PDB file of C-alpha atoms and ligand atoms in Angstrom:
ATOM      1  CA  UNK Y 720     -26.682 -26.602 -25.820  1.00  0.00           C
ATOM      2  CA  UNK Y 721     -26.692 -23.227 -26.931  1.00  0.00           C
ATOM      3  CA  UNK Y 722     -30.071 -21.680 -27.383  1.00  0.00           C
ATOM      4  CA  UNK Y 723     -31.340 -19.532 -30.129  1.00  0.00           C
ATOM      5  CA  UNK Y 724     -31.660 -16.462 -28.015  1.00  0.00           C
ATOM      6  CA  UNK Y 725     -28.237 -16.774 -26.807  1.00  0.00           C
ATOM      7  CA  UNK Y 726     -26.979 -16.747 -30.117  1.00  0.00           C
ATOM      8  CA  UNK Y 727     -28.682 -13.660 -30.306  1.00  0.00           C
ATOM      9  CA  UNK Y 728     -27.021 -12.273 -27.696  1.00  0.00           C
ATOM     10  CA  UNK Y 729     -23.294 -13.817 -28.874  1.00  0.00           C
ATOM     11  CA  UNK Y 730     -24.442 -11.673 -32.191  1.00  0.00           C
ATOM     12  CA  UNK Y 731     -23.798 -14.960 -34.110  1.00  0.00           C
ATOM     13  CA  UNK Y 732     -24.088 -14.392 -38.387  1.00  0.00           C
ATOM     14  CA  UNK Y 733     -27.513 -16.128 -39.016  1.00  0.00           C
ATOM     15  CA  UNK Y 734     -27.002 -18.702 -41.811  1.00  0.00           C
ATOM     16  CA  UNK Y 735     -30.010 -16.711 -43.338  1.00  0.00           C
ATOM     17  CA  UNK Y 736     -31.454 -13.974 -42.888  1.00  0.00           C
ATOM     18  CA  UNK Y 737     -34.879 -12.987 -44.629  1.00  0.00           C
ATOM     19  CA  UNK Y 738     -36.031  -9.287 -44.148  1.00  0.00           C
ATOM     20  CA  UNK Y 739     -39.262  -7.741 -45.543  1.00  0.00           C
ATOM     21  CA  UNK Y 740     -40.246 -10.274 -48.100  1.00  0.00           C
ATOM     22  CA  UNK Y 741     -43.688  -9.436 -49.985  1.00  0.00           C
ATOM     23  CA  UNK Y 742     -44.603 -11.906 -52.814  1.00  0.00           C
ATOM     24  CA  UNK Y 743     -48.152 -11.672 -54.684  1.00  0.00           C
ATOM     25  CA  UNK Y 744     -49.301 -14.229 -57.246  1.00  0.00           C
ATOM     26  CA  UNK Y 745     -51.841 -11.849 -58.842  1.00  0.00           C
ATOM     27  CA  UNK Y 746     -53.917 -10.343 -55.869  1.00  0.00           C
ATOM     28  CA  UNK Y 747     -53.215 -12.774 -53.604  1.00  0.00           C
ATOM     29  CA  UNK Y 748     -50.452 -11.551 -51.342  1.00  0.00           C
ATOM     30  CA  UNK Y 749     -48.707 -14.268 -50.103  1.00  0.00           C
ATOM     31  CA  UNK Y 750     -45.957 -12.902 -48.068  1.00  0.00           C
ATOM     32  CA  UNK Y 751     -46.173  -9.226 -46.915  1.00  0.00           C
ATOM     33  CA  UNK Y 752     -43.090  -8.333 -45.467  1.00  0.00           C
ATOM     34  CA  UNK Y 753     -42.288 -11.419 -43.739  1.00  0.00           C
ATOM     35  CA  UNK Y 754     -38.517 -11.431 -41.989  1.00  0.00           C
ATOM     36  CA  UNK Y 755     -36.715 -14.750 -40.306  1.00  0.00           C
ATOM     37  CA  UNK Y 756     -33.108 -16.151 -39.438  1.00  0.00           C
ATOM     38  CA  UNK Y 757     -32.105 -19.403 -39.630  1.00  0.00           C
ATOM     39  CA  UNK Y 758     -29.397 -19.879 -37.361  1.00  0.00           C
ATOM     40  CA  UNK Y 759     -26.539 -22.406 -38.237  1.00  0.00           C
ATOM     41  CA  UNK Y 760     -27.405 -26.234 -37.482  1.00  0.00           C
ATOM     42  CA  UNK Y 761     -30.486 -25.025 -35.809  1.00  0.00           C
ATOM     43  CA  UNK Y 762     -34.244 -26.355 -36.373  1.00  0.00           C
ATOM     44  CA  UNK Y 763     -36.581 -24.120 -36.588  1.00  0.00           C
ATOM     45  CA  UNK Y 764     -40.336 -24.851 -37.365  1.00  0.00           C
ATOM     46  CA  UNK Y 765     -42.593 -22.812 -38.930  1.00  0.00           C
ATOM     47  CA  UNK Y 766     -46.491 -23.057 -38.381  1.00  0.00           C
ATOM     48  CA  UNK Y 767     -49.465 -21.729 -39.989  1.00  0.00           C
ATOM     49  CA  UNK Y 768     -52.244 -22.219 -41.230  1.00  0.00           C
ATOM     50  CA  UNK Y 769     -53.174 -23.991 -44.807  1.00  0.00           C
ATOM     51  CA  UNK Y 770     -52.624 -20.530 -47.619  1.00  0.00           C
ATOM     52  CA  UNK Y 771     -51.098 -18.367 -45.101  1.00  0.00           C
ATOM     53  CA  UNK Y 772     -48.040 -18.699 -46.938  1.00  0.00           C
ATOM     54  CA  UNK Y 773     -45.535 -21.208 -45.622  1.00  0.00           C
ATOM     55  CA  UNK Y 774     -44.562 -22.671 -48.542  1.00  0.00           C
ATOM     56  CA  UNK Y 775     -44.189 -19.512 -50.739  1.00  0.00           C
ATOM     57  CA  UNK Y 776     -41.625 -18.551 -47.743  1.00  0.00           C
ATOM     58  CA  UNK Y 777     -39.799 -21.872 -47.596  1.00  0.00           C
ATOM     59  CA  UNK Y 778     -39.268 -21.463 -51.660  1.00  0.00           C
ATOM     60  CA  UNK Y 779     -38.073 -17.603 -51.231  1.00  0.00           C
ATOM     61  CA  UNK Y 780     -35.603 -18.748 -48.500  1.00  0.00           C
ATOM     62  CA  UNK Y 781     -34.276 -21.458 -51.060  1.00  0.00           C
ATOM     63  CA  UNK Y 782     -33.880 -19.658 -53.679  1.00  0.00           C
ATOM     64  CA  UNK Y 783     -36.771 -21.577 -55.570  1.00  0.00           C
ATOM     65  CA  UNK Y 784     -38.767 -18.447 -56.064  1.00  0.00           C
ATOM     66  CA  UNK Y 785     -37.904 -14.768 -56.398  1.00  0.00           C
ATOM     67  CA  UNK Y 786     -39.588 -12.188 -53.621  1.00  0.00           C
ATOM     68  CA  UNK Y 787     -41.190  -9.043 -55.393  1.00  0.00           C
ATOM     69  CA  UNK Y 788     -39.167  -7.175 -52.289  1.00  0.00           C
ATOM     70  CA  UNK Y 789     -37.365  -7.650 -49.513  1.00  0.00           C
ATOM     71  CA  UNK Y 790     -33.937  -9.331 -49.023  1.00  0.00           C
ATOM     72  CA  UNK Y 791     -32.845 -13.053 -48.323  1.00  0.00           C
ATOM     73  CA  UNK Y 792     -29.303 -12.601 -47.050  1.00  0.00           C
ATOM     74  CA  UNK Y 793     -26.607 -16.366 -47.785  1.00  0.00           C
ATOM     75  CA  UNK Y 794     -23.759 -15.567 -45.901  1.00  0.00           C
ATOM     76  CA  UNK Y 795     -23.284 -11.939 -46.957  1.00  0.00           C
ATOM     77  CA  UNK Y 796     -24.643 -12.631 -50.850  1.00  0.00           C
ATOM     78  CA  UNK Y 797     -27.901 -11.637 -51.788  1.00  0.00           C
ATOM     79  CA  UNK Y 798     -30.192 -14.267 -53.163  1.00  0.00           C
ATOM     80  CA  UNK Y 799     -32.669 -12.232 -54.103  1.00  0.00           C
ATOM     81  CA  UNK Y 800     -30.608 -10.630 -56.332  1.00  0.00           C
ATOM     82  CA  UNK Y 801     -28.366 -14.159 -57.884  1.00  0.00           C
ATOM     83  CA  UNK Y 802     -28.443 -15.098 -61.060  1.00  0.00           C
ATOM     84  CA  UNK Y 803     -30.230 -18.345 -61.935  1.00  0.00           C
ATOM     85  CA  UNK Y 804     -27.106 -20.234 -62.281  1.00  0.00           C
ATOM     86  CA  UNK Y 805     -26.124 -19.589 -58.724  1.00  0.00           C
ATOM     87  CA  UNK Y 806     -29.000 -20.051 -57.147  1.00  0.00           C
ATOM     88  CA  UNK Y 807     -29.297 -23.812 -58.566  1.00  0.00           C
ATOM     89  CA  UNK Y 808     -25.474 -24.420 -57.794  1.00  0.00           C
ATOM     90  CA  UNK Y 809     -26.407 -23.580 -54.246  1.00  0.00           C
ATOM     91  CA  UNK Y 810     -29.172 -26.410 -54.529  1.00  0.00           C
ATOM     92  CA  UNK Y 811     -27.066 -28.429 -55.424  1.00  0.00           C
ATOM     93  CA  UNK Y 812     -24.895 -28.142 -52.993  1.00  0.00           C
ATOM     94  CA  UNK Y 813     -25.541 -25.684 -49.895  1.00  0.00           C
ATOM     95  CA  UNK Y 814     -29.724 -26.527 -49.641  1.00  0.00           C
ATOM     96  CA  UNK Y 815     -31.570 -29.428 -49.578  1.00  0.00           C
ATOM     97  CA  UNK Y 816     -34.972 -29.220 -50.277  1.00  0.00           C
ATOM     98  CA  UNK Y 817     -38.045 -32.164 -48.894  1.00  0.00           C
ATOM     99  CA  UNK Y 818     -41.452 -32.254 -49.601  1.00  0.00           C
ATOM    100  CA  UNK Y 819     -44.394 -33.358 -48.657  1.00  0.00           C
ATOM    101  CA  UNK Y 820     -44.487 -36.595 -50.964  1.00  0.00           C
ATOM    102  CA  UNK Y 821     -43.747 -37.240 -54.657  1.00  0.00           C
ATOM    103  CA  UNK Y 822     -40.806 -36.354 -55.131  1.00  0.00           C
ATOM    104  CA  UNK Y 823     -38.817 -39.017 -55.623  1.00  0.00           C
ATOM    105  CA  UNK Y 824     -37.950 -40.305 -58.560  1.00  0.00           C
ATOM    106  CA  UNK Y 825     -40.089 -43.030 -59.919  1.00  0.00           C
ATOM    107  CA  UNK Y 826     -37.980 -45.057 -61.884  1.00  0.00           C
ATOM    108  CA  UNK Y 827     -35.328 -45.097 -60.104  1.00  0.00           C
ATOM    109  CA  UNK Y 828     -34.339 -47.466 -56.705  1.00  0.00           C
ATOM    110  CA  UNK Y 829     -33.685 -45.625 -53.639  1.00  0.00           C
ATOM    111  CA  UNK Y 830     -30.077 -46.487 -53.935  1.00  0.00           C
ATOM    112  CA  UNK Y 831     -30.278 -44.530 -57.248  1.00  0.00           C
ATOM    113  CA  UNK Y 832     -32.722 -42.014 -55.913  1.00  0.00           C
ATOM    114  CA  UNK Y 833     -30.083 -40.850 -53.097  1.00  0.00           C
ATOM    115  CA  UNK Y 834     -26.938 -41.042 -55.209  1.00  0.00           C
ATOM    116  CA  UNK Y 835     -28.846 -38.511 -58.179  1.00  0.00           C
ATOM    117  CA  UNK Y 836     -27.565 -35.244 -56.107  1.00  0.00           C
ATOM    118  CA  UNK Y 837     -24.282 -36.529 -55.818  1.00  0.00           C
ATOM    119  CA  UNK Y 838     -23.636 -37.852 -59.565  1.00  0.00           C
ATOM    120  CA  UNK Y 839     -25.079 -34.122 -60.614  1.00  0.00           C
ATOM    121  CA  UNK Y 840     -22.469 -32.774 -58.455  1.00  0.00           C
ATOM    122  CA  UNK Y 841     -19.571 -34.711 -60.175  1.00  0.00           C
ATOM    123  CA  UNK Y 842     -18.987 -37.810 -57.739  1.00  0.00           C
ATOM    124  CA  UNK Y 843     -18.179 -40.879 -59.557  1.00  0.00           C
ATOM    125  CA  UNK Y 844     -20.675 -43.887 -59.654  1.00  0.00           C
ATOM    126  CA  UNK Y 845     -18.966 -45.948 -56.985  1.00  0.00           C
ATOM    127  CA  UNK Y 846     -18.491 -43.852 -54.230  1.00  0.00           C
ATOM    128  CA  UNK Y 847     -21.939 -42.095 -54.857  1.00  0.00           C
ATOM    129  CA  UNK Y 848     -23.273 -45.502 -54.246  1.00  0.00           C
ATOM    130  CA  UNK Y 849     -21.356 -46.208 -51.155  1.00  0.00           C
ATOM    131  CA  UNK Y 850     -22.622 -42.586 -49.868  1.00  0.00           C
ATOM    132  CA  UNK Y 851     -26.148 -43.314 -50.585  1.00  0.00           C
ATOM    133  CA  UNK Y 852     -26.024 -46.274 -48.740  1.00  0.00           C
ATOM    134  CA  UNK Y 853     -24.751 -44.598 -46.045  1.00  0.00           C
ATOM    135  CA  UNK Y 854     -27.523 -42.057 -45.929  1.00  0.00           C
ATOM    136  CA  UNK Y 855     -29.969 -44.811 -46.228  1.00  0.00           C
ATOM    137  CA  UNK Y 856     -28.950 -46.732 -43.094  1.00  0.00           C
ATOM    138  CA  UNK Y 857     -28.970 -44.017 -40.915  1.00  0.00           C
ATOM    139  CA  UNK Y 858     -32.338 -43.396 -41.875  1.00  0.00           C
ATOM    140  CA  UNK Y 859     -33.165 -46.995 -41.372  1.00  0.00           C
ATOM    141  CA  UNK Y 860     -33.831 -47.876 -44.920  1.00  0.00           C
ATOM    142  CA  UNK Y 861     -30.718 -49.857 -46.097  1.00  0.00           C
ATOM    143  CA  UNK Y 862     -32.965 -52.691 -46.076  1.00  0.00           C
ATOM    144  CA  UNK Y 863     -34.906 -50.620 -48.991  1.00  0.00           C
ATOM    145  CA  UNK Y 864     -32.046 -49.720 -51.008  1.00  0.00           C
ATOM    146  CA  UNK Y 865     -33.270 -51.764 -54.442  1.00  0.00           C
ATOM    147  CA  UNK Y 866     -36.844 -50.806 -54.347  1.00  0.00           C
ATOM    148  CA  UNK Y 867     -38.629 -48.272 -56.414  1.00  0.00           C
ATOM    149  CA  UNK Y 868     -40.675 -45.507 -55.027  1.00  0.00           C
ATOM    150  CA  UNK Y 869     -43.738 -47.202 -55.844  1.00  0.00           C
ATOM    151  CA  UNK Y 870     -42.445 -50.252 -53.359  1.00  0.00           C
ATOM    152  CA  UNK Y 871     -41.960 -48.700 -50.523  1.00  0.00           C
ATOM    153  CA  UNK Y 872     -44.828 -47.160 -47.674  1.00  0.00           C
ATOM    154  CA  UNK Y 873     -45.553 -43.584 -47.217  1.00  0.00           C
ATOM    155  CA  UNK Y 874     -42.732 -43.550 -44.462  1.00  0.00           C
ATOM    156  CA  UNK Y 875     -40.241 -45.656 -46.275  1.00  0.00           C
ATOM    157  CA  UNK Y 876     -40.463 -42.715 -49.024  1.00  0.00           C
ATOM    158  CA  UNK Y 877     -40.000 -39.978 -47.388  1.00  0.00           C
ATOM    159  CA  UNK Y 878     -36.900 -41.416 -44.987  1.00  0.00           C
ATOM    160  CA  UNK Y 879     -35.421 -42.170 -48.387  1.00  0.00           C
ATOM    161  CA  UNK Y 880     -36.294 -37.979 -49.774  1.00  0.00           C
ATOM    162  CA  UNK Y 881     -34.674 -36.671 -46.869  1.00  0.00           C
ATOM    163  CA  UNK Y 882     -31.268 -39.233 -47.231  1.00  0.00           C
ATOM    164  CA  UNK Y 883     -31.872 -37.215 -50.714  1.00  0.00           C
ATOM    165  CA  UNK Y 884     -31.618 -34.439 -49.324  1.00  0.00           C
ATOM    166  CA  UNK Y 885     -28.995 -34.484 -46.444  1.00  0.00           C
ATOM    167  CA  UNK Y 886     -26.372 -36.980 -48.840  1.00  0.00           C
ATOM    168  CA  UNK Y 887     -24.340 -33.825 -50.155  1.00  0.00           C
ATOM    169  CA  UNK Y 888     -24.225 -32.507 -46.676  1.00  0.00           C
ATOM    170  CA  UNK Y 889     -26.344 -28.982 -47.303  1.00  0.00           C
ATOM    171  CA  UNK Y 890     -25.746 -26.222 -44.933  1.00  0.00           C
ATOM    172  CA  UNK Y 891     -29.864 -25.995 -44.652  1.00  0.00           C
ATOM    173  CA  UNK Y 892     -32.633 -28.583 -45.373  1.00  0.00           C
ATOM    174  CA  UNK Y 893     -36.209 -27.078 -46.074  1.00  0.00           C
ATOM    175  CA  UNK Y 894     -38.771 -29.492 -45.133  1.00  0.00           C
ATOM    176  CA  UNK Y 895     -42.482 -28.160 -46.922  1.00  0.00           C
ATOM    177  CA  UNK Y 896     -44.686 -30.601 -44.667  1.00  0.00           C
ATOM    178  CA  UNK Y 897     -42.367 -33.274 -44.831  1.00  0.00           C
ATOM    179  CA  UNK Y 898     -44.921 -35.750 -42.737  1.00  0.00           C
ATOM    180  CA  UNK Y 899     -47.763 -34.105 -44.173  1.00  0.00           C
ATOM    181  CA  UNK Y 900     -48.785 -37.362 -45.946  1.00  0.00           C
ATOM    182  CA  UNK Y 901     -48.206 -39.953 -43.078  1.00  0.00           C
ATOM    183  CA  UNK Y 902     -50.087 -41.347 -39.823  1.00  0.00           C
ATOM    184  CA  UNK Y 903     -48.658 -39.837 -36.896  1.00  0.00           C
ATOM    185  CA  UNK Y 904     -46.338 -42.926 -35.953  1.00  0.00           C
ATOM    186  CA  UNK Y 905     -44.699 -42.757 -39.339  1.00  0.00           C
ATOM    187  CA  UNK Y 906     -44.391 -38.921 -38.954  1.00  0.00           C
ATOM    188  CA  UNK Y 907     -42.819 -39.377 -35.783  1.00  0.00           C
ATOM    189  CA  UNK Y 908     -40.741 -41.708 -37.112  1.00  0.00           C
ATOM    190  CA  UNK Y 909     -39.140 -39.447 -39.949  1.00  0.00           C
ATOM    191  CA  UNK Y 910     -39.116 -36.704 -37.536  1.00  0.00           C
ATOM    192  CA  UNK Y 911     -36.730 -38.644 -35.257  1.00  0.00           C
ATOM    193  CA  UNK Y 912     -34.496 -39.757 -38.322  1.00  0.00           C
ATOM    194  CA  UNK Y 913     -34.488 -36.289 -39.838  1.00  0.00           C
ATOM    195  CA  UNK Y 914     -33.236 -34.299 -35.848  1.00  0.00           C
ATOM    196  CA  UNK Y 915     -30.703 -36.644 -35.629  1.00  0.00           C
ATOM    197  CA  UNK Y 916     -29.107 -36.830 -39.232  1.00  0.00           C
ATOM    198  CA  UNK Y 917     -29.116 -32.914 -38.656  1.00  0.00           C
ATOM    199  CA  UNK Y 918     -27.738 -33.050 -35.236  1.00  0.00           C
ATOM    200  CA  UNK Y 919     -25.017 -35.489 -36.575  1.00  0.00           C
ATOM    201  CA  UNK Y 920     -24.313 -33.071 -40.169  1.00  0.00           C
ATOM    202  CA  UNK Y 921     -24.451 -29.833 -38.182  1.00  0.00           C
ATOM    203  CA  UNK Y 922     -27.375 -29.131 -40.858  1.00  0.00           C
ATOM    204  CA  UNK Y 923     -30.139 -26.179 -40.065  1.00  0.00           C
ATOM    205  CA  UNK Y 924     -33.593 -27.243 -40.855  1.00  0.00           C
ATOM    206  CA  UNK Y 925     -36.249 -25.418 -41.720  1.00  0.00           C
ATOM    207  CA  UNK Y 926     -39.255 -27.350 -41.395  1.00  0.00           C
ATOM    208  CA  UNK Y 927     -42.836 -26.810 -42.017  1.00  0.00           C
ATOM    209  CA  UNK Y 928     -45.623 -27.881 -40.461  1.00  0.00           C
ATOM    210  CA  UNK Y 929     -49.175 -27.808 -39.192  1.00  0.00           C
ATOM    211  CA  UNK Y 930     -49.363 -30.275 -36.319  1.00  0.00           C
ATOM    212  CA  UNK Y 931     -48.071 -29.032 -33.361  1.00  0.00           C
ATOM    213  CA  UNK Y 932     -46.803 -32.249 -32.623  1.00  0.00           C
ATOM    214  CA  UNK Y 933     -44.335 -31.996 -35.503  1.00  0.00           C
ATOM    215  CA  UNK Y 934     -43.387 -28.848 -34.546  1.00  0.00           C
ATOM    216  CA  UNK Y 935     -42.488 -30.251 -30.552  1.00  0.00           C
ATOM    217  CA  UNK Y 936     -39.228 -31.718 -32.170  1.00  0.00           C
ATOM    218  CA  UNK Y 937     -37.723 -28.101 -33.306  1.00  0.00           C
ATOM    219  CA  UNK Y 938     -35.736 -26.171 -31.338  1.00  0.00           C
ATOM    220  CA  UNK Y 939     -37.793 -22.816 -31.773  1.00  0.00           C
ATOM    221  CA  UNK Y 940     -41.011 -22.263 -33.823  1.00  0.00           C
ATOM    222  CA  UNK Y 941     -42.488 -19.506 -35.674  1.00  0.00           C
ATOM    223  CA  UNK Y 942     -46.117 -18.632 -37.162  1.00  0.00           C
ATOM    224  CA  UNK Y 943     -46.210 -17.062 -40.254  1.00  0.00           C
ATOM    225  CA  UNK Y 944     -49.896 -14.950 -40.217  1.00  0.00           C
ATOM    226  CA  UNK Y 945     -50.888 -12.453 -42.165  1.00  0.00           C
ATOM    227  CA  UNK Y 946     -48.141 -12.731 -44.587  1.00  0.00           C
ATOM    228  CA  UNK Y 947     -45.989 -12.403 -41.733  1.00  0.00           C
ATOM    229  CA  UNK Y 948     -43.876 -13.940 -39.499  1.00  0.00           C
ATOM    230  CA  UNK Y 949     -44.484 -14.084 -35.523  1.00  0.00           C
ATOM    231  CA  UNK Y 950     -42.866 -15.339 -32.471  1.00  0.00           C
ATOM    232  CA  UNK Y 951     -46.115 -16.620 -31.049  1.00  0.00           C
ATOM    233  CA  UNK Y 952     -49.094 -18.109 -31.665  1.00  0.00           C
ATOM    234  CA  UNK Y 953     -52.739 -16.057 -32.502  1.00  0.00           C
ATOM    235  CA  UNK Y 954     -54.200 -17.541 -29.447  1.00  0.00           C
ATOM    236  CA  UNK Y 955     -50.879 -16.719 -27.576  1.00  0.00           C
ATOM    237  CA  UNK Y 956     -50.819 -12.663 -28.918  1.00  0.00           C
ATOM    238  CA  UNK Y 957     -54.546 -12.422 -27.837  1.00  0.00           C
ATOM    239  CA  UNK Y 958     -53.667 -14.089 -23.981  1.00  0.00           C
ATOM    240  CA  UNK Y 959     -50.456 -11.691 -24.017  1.00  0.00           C
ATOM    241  CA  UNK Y 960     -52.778  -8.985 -24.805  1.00  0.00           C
ATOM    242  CA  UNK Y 961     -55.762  -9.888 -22.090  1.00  0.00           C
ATOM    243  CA  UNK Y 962     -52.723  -9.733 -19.708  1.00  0.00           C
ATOM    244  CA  UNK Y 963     -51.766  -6.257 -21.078  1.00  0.00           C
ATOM    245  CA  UNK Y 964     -55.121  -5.082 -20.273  1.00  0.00           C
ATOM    246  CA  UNK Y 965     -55.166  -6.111 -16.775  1.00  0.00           C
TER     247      UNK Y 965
HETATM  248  P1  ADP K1872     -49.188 -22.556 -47.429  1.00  0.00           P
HETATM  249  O1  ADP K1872     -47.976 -23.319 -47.826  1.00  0.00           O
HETATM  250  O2  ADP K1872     -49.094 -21.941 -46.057  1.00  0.00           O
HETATM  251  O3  ADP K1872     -50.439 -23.360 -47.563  1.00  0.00           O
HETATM  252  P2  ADP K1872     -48.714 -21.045 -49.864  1.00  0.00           P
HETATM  253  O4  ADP K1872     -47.433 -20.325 -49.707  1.00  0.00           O
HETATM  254  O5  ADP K1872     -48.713 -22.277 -50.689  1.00  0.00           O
HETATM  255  O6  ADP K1872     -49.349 -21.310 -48.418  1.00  0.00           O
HETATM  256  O7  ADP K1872     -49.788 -20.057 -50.495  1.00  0.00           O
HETATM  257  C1  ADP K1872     -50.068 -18.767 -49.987  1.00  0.00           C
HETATM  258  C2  ADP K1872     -51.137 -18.123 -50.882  1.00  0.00           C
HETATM  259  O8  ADP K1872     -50.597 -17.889 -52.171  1.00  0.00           O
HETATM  260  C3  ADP K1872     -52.362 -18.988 -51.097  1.00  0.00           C
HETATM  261  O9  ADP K1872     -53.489 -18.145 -51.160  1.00  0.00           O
HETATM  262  C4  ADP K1872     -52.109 -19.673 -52.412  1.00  0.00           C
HETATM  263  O10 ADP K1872     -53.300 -19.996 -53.063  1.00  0.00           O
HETATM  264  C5  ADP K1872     -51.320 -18.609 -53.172  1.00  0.00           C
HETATM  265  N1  ADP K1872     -50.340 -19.196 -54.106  1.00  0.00           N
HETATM  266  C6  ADP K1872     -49.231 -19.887 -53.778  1.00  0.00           C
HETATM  267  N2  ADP K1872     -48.542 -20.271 -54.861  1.00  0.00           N
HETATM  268  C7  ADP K1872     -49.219 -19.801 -55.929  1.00  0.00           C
HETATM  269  C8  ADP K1872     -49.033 -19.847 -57.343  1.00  0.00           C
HETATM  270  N3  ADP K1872     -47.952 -20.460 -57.881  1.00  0.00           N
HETATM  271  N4  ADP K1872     -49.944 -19.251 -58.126  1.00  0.00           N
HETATM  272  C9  ADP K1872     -51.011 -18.616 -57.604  1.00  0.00           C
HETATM  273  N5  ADP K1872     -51.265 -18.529 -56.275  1.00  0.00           N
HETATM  274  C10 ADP K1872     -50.395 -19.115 -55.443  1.00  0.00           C
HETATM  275 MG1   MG K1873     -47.655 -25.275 -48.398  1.00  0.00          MG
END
C-alpha cells in the first residue's frame, strides 16, 4: 500500500488541495487559514474538538460554503472561485456528502432514497433501481430496501446515507460525524462498510470525527485547532515540545 507520505514524495496531484482558508460567521472565526490535501482514494480523518471548526472546513472543501480567503484547488479549477452551477454539478457527481443523521429522505424507502442521486443525474428508473440495490447490499441493508427512514435503527440509516452517497461513484465522500449519533458497535459497524465501499470505488474520504476510535480506521488523521489544521495532536505538540527542551 502506498502511504500518504510517499505520495508526497512521488509528488502525486492531491485530489484537493485547500490552502489558507479563513471563514468568519460574524466574529466568530471559524477557519483561520486552515490548509489540507486529500489525496486520491485516500481516508483521511479529521479531529477536533466540538466549534473548532470541522464542519465549516468539510463544507469549504465541498463546495457547500464559500471561504472569505484562501483557495480550494479540484483538479487544477478553483472552487472557491466556481459559479454556483458548477459547484452543485460537482455534487452531483464528483462529491458525496454524509452526515451525522437526518438526512435522508423521509418519505421515501431506502431503495428510493439511494436511487434520488442517480435519477437527478439522468439515469432511468430501472437501472437506478438495480444500482441502488447494489449499493444497499454491500452495505448490508438489501434486506432494508422497502423501509422508510423512520423504520429503520440509527445504524440501518446511516449505512443506507452513505450507499447515498457512494451510488454515483464520487471521486470524494465527506463524512461530518457520520457515527456521531450511534453506540459504538453500530459506529463500528458503518465504519467498516464505509473503508471498504471506498477501498472497492477507489473513493477518498474525508471523514470527521471526535472519537479517536473512529478516527483508528483512516489512513492518516489531522486536528484542526485554532482555526487551523495540524499534523498532531495538542497533547502530542506539547510532548514534542518537552522533548525540544531537553
Ligand atoms: P465543528 O464542526 O468543529 O463543531 P463548526 O465548523 O460547526 O465546528 O463551527 C465553528 C465555529 O463557527 C463555531 O463557533 C460555530 O458556532 C460557528 N458557526 C458555524 N457555522 C455557523 C453559522 N452558520 N452561523 C454562525 N456561526 C457558525
Ligand atoms: Mg460539526
Amino acid at each position: 500500500m502506498i502511504t500518504p507520505d510517499e505520495r508526497l514524495v512521488a509528488g502525486e496531484t492531491p485530489l484537493l488541495r485547500a490552502r489558507g482558508l479563513k471563514k468568519s460567521y460574524g466574529r466568530t472565526e471559524a477557519l483561520r487559514g486552515a490548509s489540507l490535501d486529500l489525496h486520491k482514494g485516500e481516508i483521511l480523518a479529521v479531529t477536533g474538538t466540538s466549534g473548532s471548526g470541522k464542519s465549516t472546513l468539510l463544507h469549504c472543501l465541498a463546495g457547500i460554503v464559500r471561504p472569505d480567503e484562501g483557495v480550494v484547488d479540484y483538479g487544477g479549477e478553483q472552487l472557491d472561485r466556481s459559479s454556483e452551477a458548477r459547484l452543485s454539478e460537482l455534487r452531483r457527481h464528483d462529491f458525496g456528502v454524509v452526515f451525522q443523521f437526518g438526512q435522508l429522505i423521509p418519505e421515501l424507502t431506502a431503495l428510493d432514497n439511494v436511487a434520488m442521486p442517480l435519477l437527478l443525474a439522468g439515469a432511468r428508473r430501472g437501472p437506478a433501481h438495480q444500482k441502488a440495490g447494489e449499493w444497499l447490499e454491500r452495505f448490508g441493508v438489501r434486506g432494508q430496501a422497502d423501509l422508510r427512514p423512520g423504520e429503520m435503527s440509527g445504524g440501518q440509516s446511516q449505512r443506507v446515507a452513505l450507499a447515498r452517497a457512494l451510488v454515483t461513484e464520487p471521486k470524494a465522500v465527506f463524512a461530518d460525524e457520520p457515527t456521531g449519533a450511534l453506540d459504538s458497535l453500530a459506529g463500528e459497524q458503518v465504519m467498516t462498510a464505509l473503508v471498504h465501499a471506498a477501498r472497492d470505488a477507489g473513493t477518498a474520504v474525508l471523514l470527521i470525527t471526535h472519537d479517536a476510535q473512529i478516527a483508528a480506521y483512516a489512513d492518516r488523521e489531522v486536528w484542526l485547532r485554532d482555526g487551523a489544521v495540524h499534523s498532531a495532536p495538542a497533547d502530542g505538540l506539547a510532548r514534542e515540545a518537552a522533548r525540544h527542551e531537553g
